[in-house]
XYZ file of C-alpha atoms in Angstrom:
380
model
C 0.000 0.000 0.000
C 1.341 3.420 -0.906
C 2.427 5.746 1.874
C 0.821 9.184 2.224
C 2.271 11.973 0.139
C 5.550 13.423 1.408
C 4.790 16.906 0.185
C 2.113 18.942 -1.480
C 2.995 22.444 -2.544
C 0.263 23.326 -3.250
C -1.745 20.048 -3.139
C -4.148 20.980 -5.942
C -1.251 21.143 -8.436
C 1.281 18.469 -7.584
C 2.284 16.016 -4.851
C 4.699 13.151 -4.313
C 3.725 9.613 -3.401
C 6.349 7.198 -2.134
C 6.446 3.723 -3.689
C 8.908 0.865 -3.592
C 10.368 1.943 -6.951
C 10.729 5.606 -5.965
C 8.650 8.781 -5.838
C 5.655 9.113 -8.141
C 4.722 12.618 -9.237
C 0.943 13.054 -8.999
C -0.582 15.907 -10.998
C -3.949 17.545 -10.352
C -5.908 20.605 -11.350
C -5.610 22.810 -14.413
C -2.039 22.816 -15.753
C -2.443 25.816 -18.000
C -0.488 28.951 -18.850
C -2.525 31.090 -16.430
C -1.446 28.884 -13.485
C 2.177 28.414 -14.535
C 3.732 30.473 -11.731
C 1.894 28.499 -9.053
C 2.747 25.197 -10.718
C 6.445 26.010 -10.913
C 6.419 27.146 -7.282
C 4.831 23.870 -6.269
C 7.380 21.835 -8.228
C 10.298 23.774 -6.747
C 9.116 23.023 -3.197
C 8.977 19.257 -3.683
C 11.751 17.256 -1.985
C 14.248 15.636 -4.344
C 15.822 13.115 -1.983
C 14.618 9.918 -3.697
C 14.670 9.180 -7.443
C 11.550 9.897 -9.481
C 9.901 6.681 -10.685
C 7.055 8.017 -12.825
C 4.156 10.407 -13.325
C 0.459 9.993 -12.558
C -1.820 12.380 -14.455
C -5.155 10.722 -13.766
C -6.360 13.682 -11.682
C -5.472 16.318 -14.274
C -8.448 18.523 -15.135
C -6.796 20.215 -18.120
C -3.372 20.493 -19.741
C -1.980 22.852 -22.366
C 1.442 22.958 -23.997
C 2.819 25.438 -21.428
C 1.906 23.089 -18.607
C 3.270 20.104 -20.494
C 6.556 21.906 -21.174
C 6.880 22.727 -17.461
C 6.286 19.063 -16.593
C 8.799 17.759 -19.124
C 11.482 20.176 -17.967
C 10.924 19.120 -14.365
C 11.245 15.456 -15.326
C 14.523 16.222 -17.089
C 15.842 18.089 -14.044
C 14.996 15.049 -11.918
C 17.092 12.816 -14.149
C 14.350 11.215 -16.304
C 14.165 11.129 -20.082
C 10.740 12.720 -20.822
C 10.380 10.615 -23.975
C 10.791 7.387 -22.003
C 8.231 8.114 -19.265
C 4.958 6.150 -19.205
C 2.032 8.555 -19.604
C -0.593 5.789 -19.554
C -2.479 7.309 -16.632
C -3.100 10.520 -18.612
C -6.352 11.103 -20.482
C -6.154 10.738 -24.274
C -6.297 14.477 -24.957
C -3.587 15.095 -22.359
C -1.345 12.433 -23.889
C -1.693 14.121 -27.264
C -0.644 17.479 -25.751
C 2.384 15.807 -24.178
C 3.275 14.129 -27.489
C 3.097 17.445 -29.378
C 5.236 19.158 -26.730
C 7.799 16.343 -26.799
C 8.334 16.924 -30.531
C 9.194 20.580 -29.871
C 11.220 19.965 -26.711
C 14.819 21.087 -27.278
C 17.430 18.395 -26.714
C 19.221 18.325 -23.412
C 22.505 20.199 -23.440
C 25.364 17.772 -23.430
C 27.953 18.901 -20.930
C 31.453 18.551 -22.152
C 33.554 16.567 -19.725
C 35.699 18.830 -17.615
C 39.312 18.202 -18.365
C 41.634 18.086 -15.417
C 44.178 20.881 -15.344
C 47.811 20.120 -14.906
C 49.953 22.321 -12.679
C 51.186 24.530 -15.516
C 47.678 25.094 -16.895
C 46.348 25.926 -13.437
C 49.192 28.378 -12.884
C 48.503 30.062 -16.217
C 44.780 30.325 -15.478
C 45.518 31.790 -12.051
C 47.951 34.307 -13.526
C 45.396 35.334 -16.159
C 42.668 35.822 -13.547
C 45.059 37.787 -11.343
C 46.067 40.082 -14.201
C 42.408 40.815 -14.994
C 41.717 41.534 -11.314
C 44.710 43.850 -10.951
C 43.856 45.660 -14.181
C 40.330 46.226 -12.897
C 41.597 47.583 -9.561
C 44.087 49.836 -11.335
C 41.417 51.201 -13.654
C 39.087 51.848 -10.728
C 41.914 53.581 -8.836
C 42.323 55.913 -11.823
C 38.586 56.624 -11.838
C 38.712 57.423 -8.106
C 41.674 59.757 -8.661
C 39.763 61.538 -11.429
C 36.730 61.838 -9.166
C 38.833 63.287 -6.349
C 40.337 65.804 -8.778
C 36.883 66.834 -9.978
C 35.755 67.280 -6.358
C 38.720 69.533 -5.638
C 37.819 71.705 -8.633
C 34.146 71.710 -7.688
C 33.766 71.202 -3.892
C 29.966 71.330 -4.149
C 30.048 67.810 -5.583
C 31.294 66.463 -2.259
C 28.444 65.148 -0.102
C 29.366 66.187 3.423
C 26.492 64.384 5.131
C 27.397 61.056 3.549
C 31.077 61.710 4.284
C 30.286 62.307 7.959
C 28.190 59.145 8.132
C 30.942 57.063 6.552
C 33.571 58.628 8.837
C 31.498 57.647 11.843
C 31.116 54.103 10.545
C 34.742 53.556 9.516
C 36.512 55.445 12.319
C 34.471 56.198 15.422
C 32.754 52.825 15.669
C 36.076 51.071 14.964
C 37.876 52.887 17.788
C 36.918 50.443 20.597
C 38.132 47.298 18.811
C 41.302 49.024 17.587
C 42.064 50.290 21.092
C 41.506 46.893 22.661
C 43.608 44.981 20.135
C 46.546 47.405 20.161
C 46.480 47.594 23.980
C 46.777 43.801 24.164
C 49.490 43.795 21.498
C 51.446 46.283 23.604
C 51.054 44.073 26.671
C 52.231 40.945 24.831
C 55.082 42.743 23.050
C 56.398 44.264 26.278
C 56.142 40.944 28.075
C 58.099 39.035 25.417
C 60.777 41.719 25.112
C 61.011 41.971 28.879
C 61.661 38.255 29.255
C 64.755 38.567 27.068
C 65.944 41.997 28.237
C 65.912 41.005 31.918
C 68.588 38.393 31.256
C 71.036 41.157 30.372
C 69.830 43.790 32.811
C 68.469 45.909 29.959
C 64.820 46.114 30.983
C 64.621 49.842 30.293
C 65.243 49.211 26.580
C 61.890 47.425 26.357
C 60.425 50.930 26.093
C 62.537 51.586 22.988
C 61.458 48.360 21.325
C 57.776 48.850 22.032
C 57.785 52.541 21.060
C 59.598 52.022 17.756
C 57.790 48.793 16.897
C 54.316 50.161 17.573
C 54.914 53.496 15.822
C 56.604 52.192 12.678
C 55.121 48.732 12.097
C 52.695 47.140 14.518
C 50.108 49.870 14.913
C 49.787 50.755 11.179
C 49.636 47.188 9.941
C 47.394 45.811 12.719
C 44.937 48.702 12.410
C 44.936 48.368 8.605
C 44.204 44.641 8.824
C 41.321 45.315 11.231
C 39.919 47.983 8.914
C 40.325 45.722 5.860
C 38.297 43.007 7.561
C 35.761 45.449 8.923
C 35.246 48.440 6.642
C 36.519 46.835 3.420
C 34.128 43.919 3.797
C 31.302 46.288 4.749
C 31.865 48.361 1.597
C 31.641 45.265 -0.595
C 28.542 43.925 1.155
C 26.734 47.279 1.112
C 27.462 48.141 -2.498
C 26.938 44.555 -3.664
C 23.492 44.549 -2.056
C 22.694 47.905 -3.625
C 23.733 46.537 -7.001
C 21.603 43.417 -6.453
C 18.538 45.510 -5.565
C 19.279 47.885 -8.482
C 19.730 50.907 -6.202
C 22.875 51.904 -8.091
C 20.870 51.874 -11.323
C 18.236 54.044 -9.643
C 20.938 56.563 -8.674
C 21.995 56.824 -12.330
C 18.357 57.169 -13.438
C 17.985 60.125 -11.049
C 20.871 61.810 -12.839
C 23.329 61.364 -9.975
C 26.831 59.975 -10.164
C 27.580 56.806 -8.147
C 31.152 58.076 -7.917
C 29.983 61.182 -6.034
C 27.251 59.482 -3.999
C 28.780 56.112 -3.124
C 32.504 55.992 -3.856
C 34.185 59.262 -2.877
C 32.579 59.620 0.592
C 33.779 56.135 1.523
C 37.276 56.672 0.150
C 37.742 60.044 1.835
C 36.299 58.864 5.139
C 38.671 55.899 5.276
C 41.718 57.919 4.150
C 41.014 60.540 6.803
C 40.087 58.081 9.525
C 42.858 55.487 9.353
C 45.660 57.857 10.510
C 43.528 58.717 13.545
C 43.048 55.029 14.305
C 46.793 54.444 13.935
C 47.457 57.294 16.375
C 45.004 55.750 18.827
C 46.734 52.401 18.318
C 50.105 53.960 19.161
C 48.732 55.436 22.362
C 46.937 52.275 23.476
C 49.891 50.035 22.580
C 52.211 52.110 24.763
C 49.653 52.177 27.569
C 49.520 48.384 27.449
C 53.318 48.178 27.476
C 53.442 50.697 30.338
C 51.081 48.568 32.398
C 53.140 45.431 31.715
C 56.530 47.035 32.439
C 55.208 48.555 35.658
C 54.056 45.176 36.984
C 56.632 42.833 35.436
C 59.838 44.884 35.072
C 59.471 47.415 37.857
C 59.565 50.414 35.512
C 57.179 53.068 36.889
C 55.027 55.043 34.421
C 56.965 58.336 34.819
C 60.212 56.556 33.912
C 58.472 54.870 30.963
C 57.212 58.230 29.651
C 60.631 59.845 30.084
C 62.307 57.027 28.167
C 59.581 57.190 25.516
C 60.452 60.818 24.795
C 64.101 59.858 24.340
C 63.530 56.758 22.184
C 60.689 57.902 19.954
C 61.952 60.554 17.577
C 59.252 62.386 15.587
C 60.349 60.767 12.325
C 59.453 57.291 13.636
C 55.998 58.479 14.600
C 55.491 60.172 11.225
C 56.504 57.020 9.326
C 53.501 55.141 10.687
C 51.130 57.997 9.954
C 52.410 58.273 6.370
C 51.623 54.620 5.729
C 48.062 54.869 7.044
C 46.360 56.903 4.264
C 48.036 54.785 1.580
C 46.777 51.610 3.242
C 43.325 53.202 3.535
C 43.207 54.214 -0.135
C 43.952 50.714 -1.387
C 41.589 49.048 1.101
C 38.781 51.386 0.058
C 39.432 50.930 -3.670
C 39.448 47.136 -3.349
C 36.319 47.005 -1.187
C 34.299 49.454 -3.272
C 35.343 48.036 -6.625
C 34.501 44.475 -5.569
C 31.076 45.663 -4.436
C 30.384 47.712 -7.562
C 31.321 44.828 -9.869
C 29.689 41.941 -8.003
C 27.396 39.719 -10.125
C 23.699 40.127 -9.423
C 23.118 37.153 -7.115
C 23.284 36.757 -3.353
C 25.909 33.995 -3.387
C 28.332 36.232 -5.293
C 28.055 38.916 -2.591
C 29.403 36.532 0.042
C 32.212 35.363 -2.245
C 33.186 38.932 -3.127
C 33.131 40.000 0.531
C 35.482 37.184 1.493
C 37.725 38.002 -1.457
C 37.830 41.653 -0.395
C 39.151 40.763 3.058
C 41.859 38.500 1.619
C 42.900 41.014 -1.041
C 42.935 43.861 1.458
C 45.155 42.034 3.946
C 47.579 40.866 1.247
C 47.723 44.379 -0.202
C 48.469 45.884 3.220
C 51.312 43.439 3.814
C 52.834 44.095 0.383
C 52.598 47.849 0.841
C 54.172 47.596 4.280
C 57.083 45.635 2.829
C 57.482 48.262 0.113
C 57.549 51.073 2.691
C 60.037 49.165 4.845
C 62.476 48.886 1.936
C 61.849 52.485 0.832
C 62.441 54.010 4.262
C 65.502 51.852 4.753
C 66.986 53.091 1.492
C 66.129 56.677 2.441
C 67.594 56.126 5.911
C 64.408 57.286 7.598
């Protein structure tokens, strides 16, 4: 005896009945062009766990070629050959409609077998994709530069309200997490340096190491990585969603420029905000190191501050601040460009957001290495 239907969505169109051979698709109602949307919705909601064994059309009230085409396509998606299915339960007029539709049914697309790539082919494909990606980022960077130049010539184009909102999002709301992370980095850095310096009676030089390390390297790169994972990903997700919902198209229809409305406020907010976050990171990193040296090395805070003034020359502090806007520019360009070019489907938004974080972090590390070599050659 057949078990009760597993699903009916909705029951007056289609349902599944479980048999020993597999699921039987039971059709009912009027399968006509006027009801096609409901029929397709019902078919899409049916479970596809077990193989489809056949079709029962005894309860069909009417069937036209649109309904028959929908049925045949569903059978093909479920792995059946529509021409080999038994339509004996259908009424004579319904079988004739199915037969006419079968003659016009386009053949199934034969998928070419995917050839396995060898290492050299995979490397070439990766290099080609990377070159296209870099060319796209470079072109978008040029467009941003042109937009910034146009804003300087015509300041009225700059949207101050949107700029303030983006500055709040990228800088002010990021301040707590940046402060916490850099404070803990300062604690850990001072502790590790102190363990080694105490062996040689050079505990006071921990202040030099922390001050120089935080100002030149740790604070800029750590803050940039946090911003890349936070603001860069947010830019891609926001703009990708706007592209998916056609809001960017609506902005163009209204006669506005997406560059002025969406791109430049985000770029300027991040370029202006990252140096402030790096400064906060410097302060919090040294506060963390001060707390650790006071408890672990016996260096009181006044002595720490006095040594900090001696060890940290202004040029070291400026080096970190010079890196910050460059990091911010590239993070913003990557995040915005990935969002503006995302394909129009929800899955692509998640993929592009993840790619933005990876690209942003890699870009920050490469830029930091470039600055390290440059400043070393310039003896800064």
